[in-house]
C-alpha cells in the first residue's frame, strides 16, 4: 500500500520542522484558511475516532503555499508591448 496524503503531509512537517502556526501561515499565503484543530485531526493516527483524511485539495494548497514560503512569490510577467507600430 502506498503513502496517503496524511503520510506525505506528516513527513513534510517533520522534515521541514514545521509547527502548526507555520502551516497555518503557509496556507494563508494561497488564501487557504485552516485551523489548528483541523491540522490536529489530520495528524492523528488512523485508528483515532477524530482522524480526518487529508484531501487532495488540502495537500495541493499546502504545497502551493510551501513553494511561495520557500522561494517567494512569482514575479509579475511583463506584458509584451505591441511592436507593430500602432
Short mmCIF file of N, CA and C in Angstrom, two decimals:
data_model
loop_
_atom_site.label_atom_id
_atom_site.label_comp_id
_atom_site.label_asym_id
_atom_site.label_seq_id
_atom_site.Cartn_x
_atom_site.Cartn_y
_atom_site.Cartn_z
N UNK A 1 0.84 -1.18 0.00
CA UNK A 1 0.00 0.00 0.00
C UNK A 1 0.89 1.25 0.00
N UNK A 2 0.53 2.23 -0.80
CA UNK A 2 1.33 3.45 -0.92
C UNK A 2 1.07 4.43 0.21
N UNK A 3 1.72 5.55 0.09
CA UNK A 3 1.55 6.61 1.08
C UNK A 3 0.24 7.36 0.86
N UNK A 4 -0.40 7.74 1.95
CA UNK A 4 -1.60 8.56 1.85
C UNK A 4 -1.19 10.03 1.90
N UNK A 5 -2.14 10.90 1.61
CA UNK A 5 -1.87 12.33 1.72
C UNK A 5 -1.48 12.69 3.15
N UNK A 6 -2.11 12.03 4.12
CA UNK A 6 -1.77 12.29 5.52
C UNK A 6 -0.31 11.93 5.80
N UNK A 7 0.13 10.79 5.26
CA UNK A 7 1.52 10.37 5.47
C UNK A 7 2.49 11.38 4.85
N UNK A 8 2.19 11.84 3.66
CA UNK A 8 3.05 12.82 2.97
C UNK A 8 3.11 14.11 3.77
N UNK A 9 1.94 14.56 4.23
CA UNK A 9 1.85 15.80 4.99
C UNK A 9 2.65 15.69 6.29
N UNK A 10 2.52 14.56 6.98
CA UNK A 10 3.27 14.34 8.23
C UNK A 10 4.78 14.34 7.97
N UNK A 11 5.19 13.66 6.91
CA UNK A 11 6.62 13.59 6.60
C UNK A 11 7.19 14.96 6.25
N UNK A 12 6.44 15.76 5.50
CA UNK A 12 6.89 17.12 5.18
C UNK A 12 6.98 17.97 6.44
N UNK A 13 6.01 17.82 7.31
CA UNK A 13 6.00 18.58 8.55
C UNK A 13 7.24 18.29 9.39
N UNK A 14 7.59 17.02 9.50
CA UNK A 14 8.76 16.62 10.29
C UNK A 14 10.05 17.04 9.60
N UNK A 15 10.14 16.79 8.29
CA UNK A 15 11.37 17.09 7.55
C UNK A 15 11.68 18.59 7.56
N UNK A 16 10.65 19.42 7.48
CA UNK A 16 10.84 20.86 7.42
C UNK A 16 10.73 21.52 8.80
N UNK A 17 10.52 20.71 9.83
CA UNK A 17 10.40 21.19 11.21
C UNK A 17 9.35 22.29 11.34
N UNK A 18 8.16 22.02 10.80
CA UNK A 18 7.08 22.99 10.81
C UNK A 18 6.18 22.77 12.03
N UNK A 19 5.76 23.86 12.62
CA UNK A 19 4.80 23.82 13.72
C UNK A 19 3.43 24.15 13.13
N UNK A 20 2.39 23.97 13.92
CA UNK A 20 1.04 24.24 13.44
C UNK A 20 0.89 25.69 12.98
N UNK A 21 1.48 26.63 13.74
CA UNK A 21 1.41 28.04 13.36
C UNK A 21 2.05 28.28 11.99
N UNK A 22 3.17 27.60 11.74
CA UNK A 22 3.86 27.75 10.45
C UNK A 22 2.96 27.26 9.31
N UNK A 23 2.30 26.13 9.52
CA UNK A 23 1.45 25.56 8.48
C UNK A 23 0.25 26.46 8.21
N UNK A 24 -0.32 27.04 9.27
CA UNK A 24 -1.44 27.97 9.10
C UNK A 24 -0.99 29.17 8.27
N UNK A 25 0.19 29.70 8.55
CA UNK A 25 0.71 30.85 7.80
C UNK A 25 1.02 30.48 6.35
N UNK A 26 1.56 29.30 6.14
CA UNK A 26 1.88 28.85 4.77
C UNK A 26 0.59 28.72 3.95
N UNK A 27 -0.44 28.16 4.54
CA UNK A 27 -1.71 28.02 3.83
C UNK A 27 -2.34 29.38 3.56
N UNK A 28 -2.12 30.34 4.45
CA UNK A 28 -2.67 31.69 4.26
C UNK A 28 -2.02 32.38 3.05
N UNK A 29 -0.83 31.98 2.67
CA UNK A 29 -0.15 32.58 1.52
C UNK A 29 -0.92 32.34 0.22
N UNK A 30 -1.72 31.28 0.17
CA UNK A 30 -2.53 30.99 -1.01
C UNK A 30 -4.01 31.16 -0.70
N UNK A 31 -4.31 31.98 0.30
CA UNK A 31 -5.69 32.28 0.71
C UNK A 31 -6.48 31.02 1.04
N UNK A 32 -5.84 30.08 1.70
CA UNK A 32 -6.48 28.84 2.14
C UNK A 32 -6.49 28.86 3.66
N UNK A 33 -7.67 28.96 4.24
CA UNK A 33 -7.79 29.07 5.69
C UNK A 33 -7.86 27.69 6.31
N UNK A 34 -7.05 27.48 7.32
CA UNK A 34 -7.03 26.21 8.04
C UNK A 34 -6.82 26.54 9.52
N UNK A 35 -7.42 25.74 10.39
CA UNK A 35 -7.28 25.97 11.82
C UNK A 35 -6.36 24.91 12.42
N UNK A 36 -5.89 25.21 13.61
CA UNK A 36 -5.01 24.26 14.31
C UNK A 36 -5.76 22.97 14.63
N UNK A 37 -7.05 23.07 14.92
CA UNK A 37 -7.82 21.85 15.24
C UNK A 37 -7.97 20.97 14.00
N UNK A 38 -8.10 21.58 12.81
CA UNK A 38 -8.15 20.79 11.58
C UNK A 38 -6.82 20.07 11.36
N UNK A 39 -5.73 20.76 11.64
CA UNK A 39 -4.41 20.13 11.49
C UNK A 39 -4.26 18.98 12.48
N UNK A 40 -4.72 19.19 13.70
CA UNK A 40 -4.64 18.13 14.71
C UNK A 40 -5.37 16.88 14.26
N UNK A 41 -6.52 17.05 13.62
CA UNK A 41 -7.29 15.90 13.15
C UNK A 41 -6.56 15.18 12.02
N UNK A 42 -5.87 15.94 11.17
CA UNK A 42 -5.13 15.33 10.06
C UNK A 42 -3.91 14.57 10.56
N UNK A 43 -3.26 15.08 11.60
CA UNK A 43 -2.03 14.46 12.09
C UNK A 43 -2.28 13.34 13.10
N UNK A 44 -3.52 13.03 13.40
CA UNK A 44 -3.82 11.93 14.32
C UNK A 44 -3.56 10.58 13.66
N UNK A 45 -3.51 9.52 14.49
CA UNK A 45 -3.39 8.16 13.97
C UNK A 45 -4.69 7.76 13.29
N UNK A 46 -4.60 6.88 12.30
CA UNK A 46 -5.78 6.47 11.54
C UNK A 46 -6.85 5.82 12.41
N UNK A 47 -6.46 5.17 13.50
CA UNK A 47 -7.44 4.48 14.34
C UNK A 47 -8.09 5.40 15.39
N UNK A 48 -7.71 6.66 15.42
CA UNK A 48 -8.29 7.61 16.37
C UNK A 48 -9.69 8.01 15.88
N UNK A 49 -10.66 8.16 16.79
CA UNK A 49 -12.03 8.49 16.36
C UNK A 49 -12.16 9.85 15.67
N UNK A 50 -11.27 10.80 15.94
CA UNK A 50 -11.37 12.12 15.33
C UNK A 50 -10.39 12.32 14.17
N UNK A 51 -9.87 11.21 13.66
CA UNK A 51 -8.96 11.25 12.50
C UNK A 51 -9.72 11.75 11.27
N UNK A 52 -9.06 12.60 10.48
CA UNK A 52 -9.64 13.12 9.23
C UNK A 52 -8.62 12.88 8.12
N UNK A 53 -9.13 12.39 6.98
CA UNK A 53 -8.24 12.20 5.83
C UNK A 53 -7.88 13.55 5.23
N UNK A 54 -6.63 13.67 4.82
CA UNK A 54 -6.16 14.88 4.16
C UNK A 54 -6.52 14.76 2.69
N UNK A 55 -7.38 15.64 2.23
CA UNK A 55 -7.83 15.58 0.84
C UNK A 55 -6.78 16.12 -0.12
N UNK A 56 -6.99 15.85 -1.39
CA UNK A 56 -6.08 16.32 -2.43
C UNK A 56 -6.00 17.84 -2.46
N UNK A 57 -7.15 18.50 -2.33
CA UNK A 57 -7.17 19.97 -2.37
C UNK A 57 -6.39 20.56 -1.21
N UNK A 58 -6.54 19.97 -0.04
CA UNK A 58 -5.83 20.46 1.14
C UNK A 58 -4.32 20.36 0.94
N UNK A 59 -3.86 19.19 0.51
CA UNK A 59 -2.43 18.98 0.29
C UNK A 59 -1.91 19.87 -0.83
N UNK A 60 -2.69 20.02 -1.91
CA UNK A 60 -2.28 20.87 -3.03
C UNK A 60 -2.11 22.33 -2.59
N UNK A 61 -3.07 22.84 -1.81
CA UNK A 61 -2.97 24.21 -1.33
C UNK A 61 -1.77 24.39 -0.40
N UNK A 62 -1.52 23.39 0.45
CA UNK A 62 -0.36 23.48 1.33
C UNK A 62 0.93 23.50 0.50
N UNK A 63 1.04 22.64 -0.50
CA UNK A 63 2.25 22.59 -1.32
C UNK A 63 2.44 23.88 -2.11
N UNK A 64 1.36 24.45 -2.63
CA UNK A 64 1.48 25.73 -3.35
C UNK A 64 1.93 26.83 -2.39
N UNK A 65 1.41 26.84 -1.18
CA UNK A 65 1.84 27.81 -0.19
C UNK A 65 3.28 27.58 0.22
N UNK A 66 3.70 26.33 0.29
CA UNK A 66 5.07 25.99 0.67
C UNK A 66 6.06 26.51 -0.38
N UNK A 67 5.69 26.43 -1.64
CA UNK A 67 6.54 26.95 -2.72
C UNK A 67 6.75 28.45 -2.52
N UNK A 68 5.66 29.17 -2.24
CA UNK A 68 5.77 30.62 -2.02
C UNK A 68 6.59 30.90 -0.76
N UNK A 69 6.39 30.11 0.26
CA UNK A 69 7.13 30.29 1.52
C UNK A 69 8.63 30.09 1.33
N UNK A 70 8.99 29.09 0.54
CA UNK A 70 10.41 28.76 0.36
C UNK A 70 11.09 29.65 -0.69
N UNK A 71 10.41 29.96 -1.79
CA UNK A 71 11.02 30.70 -2.88
C UNK A 71 10.59 32.14 -2.99
N UNK A 72 9.48 32.47 -2.40
CA UNK A 72 8.92 33.80 -2.56
C UNK A 72 7.89 33.79 -3.67
N UNK A 73 7.09 34.85 -3.77
CA UNK A 73 6.04 34.87 -4.81
C UNK A 73 6.64 34.98 -6.20
N UNK A 74 5.88 34.50 -7.17
CA UNK A 74 6.34 34.58 -8.57
C UNK A 74 6.34 36.04 -9.00
N UNK A 75 7.38 36.45 -9.73
CA UNK A 75 7.40 37.83 -10.22
C UNK A 75 6.29 38.03 -11.25
N UNK A 76 5.79 39.23 -11.32
CA UNK A 76 4.74 39.55 -12.31
C UNK A 76 5.34 39.47 -13.70
N UNK A 77 4.59 38.90 -14.62
CA UNK A 77 5.04 38.81 -16.01
C UNK A 77 4.79 40.15 -16.69
N UNK A 78 5.76 40.56 -17.49
CA UNK A 78 5.62 41.80 -18.24
C UNK A 78 4.79 41.53 -19.48
N UNK A 79 3.85 42.41 -19.74
CA UNK A 79 3.01 42.27 -20.92
C UNK A 79 3.79 42.78 -22.12
N UNK A 80 3.86 41.95 -23.13
CA UNK A 80 4.61 42.33 -24.35
C UNK A 80 3.93 43.52 -25.01
N UNK A 81 4.73 44.51 -25.34
CA UNK A 81 4.19 45.69 -26.00
C UNK A 81 3.93 45.38 -27.46
N UNK A 82 2.92 46.01 -27.99
CA UNK A 82 2.57 45.81 -29.39
C UNK A 82 3.61 46.54 -30.24
N UNK A 83 4.42 45.81 -31.01
CA UNK A 83 5.52 46.40 -31.77
C UNK A 83 5.16 46.53 -33.25
N UNK A 84 3.88 46.49 -33.57
CA UNK A 84 3.50 46.61 -34.98
C UNK A 84 3.40 48.06 -35.43
N UNK A 85 3.65 49.02 -34.54
CA UNK A 85 3.70 50.42 -34.90
C UNK A 85 2.36 51.13 -34.80
N UNK A 86 1.42 50.52 -34.11
CA UNK A 86 0.11 51.16 -33.96
C UNK A 86 0.11 52.22 -32.91
#
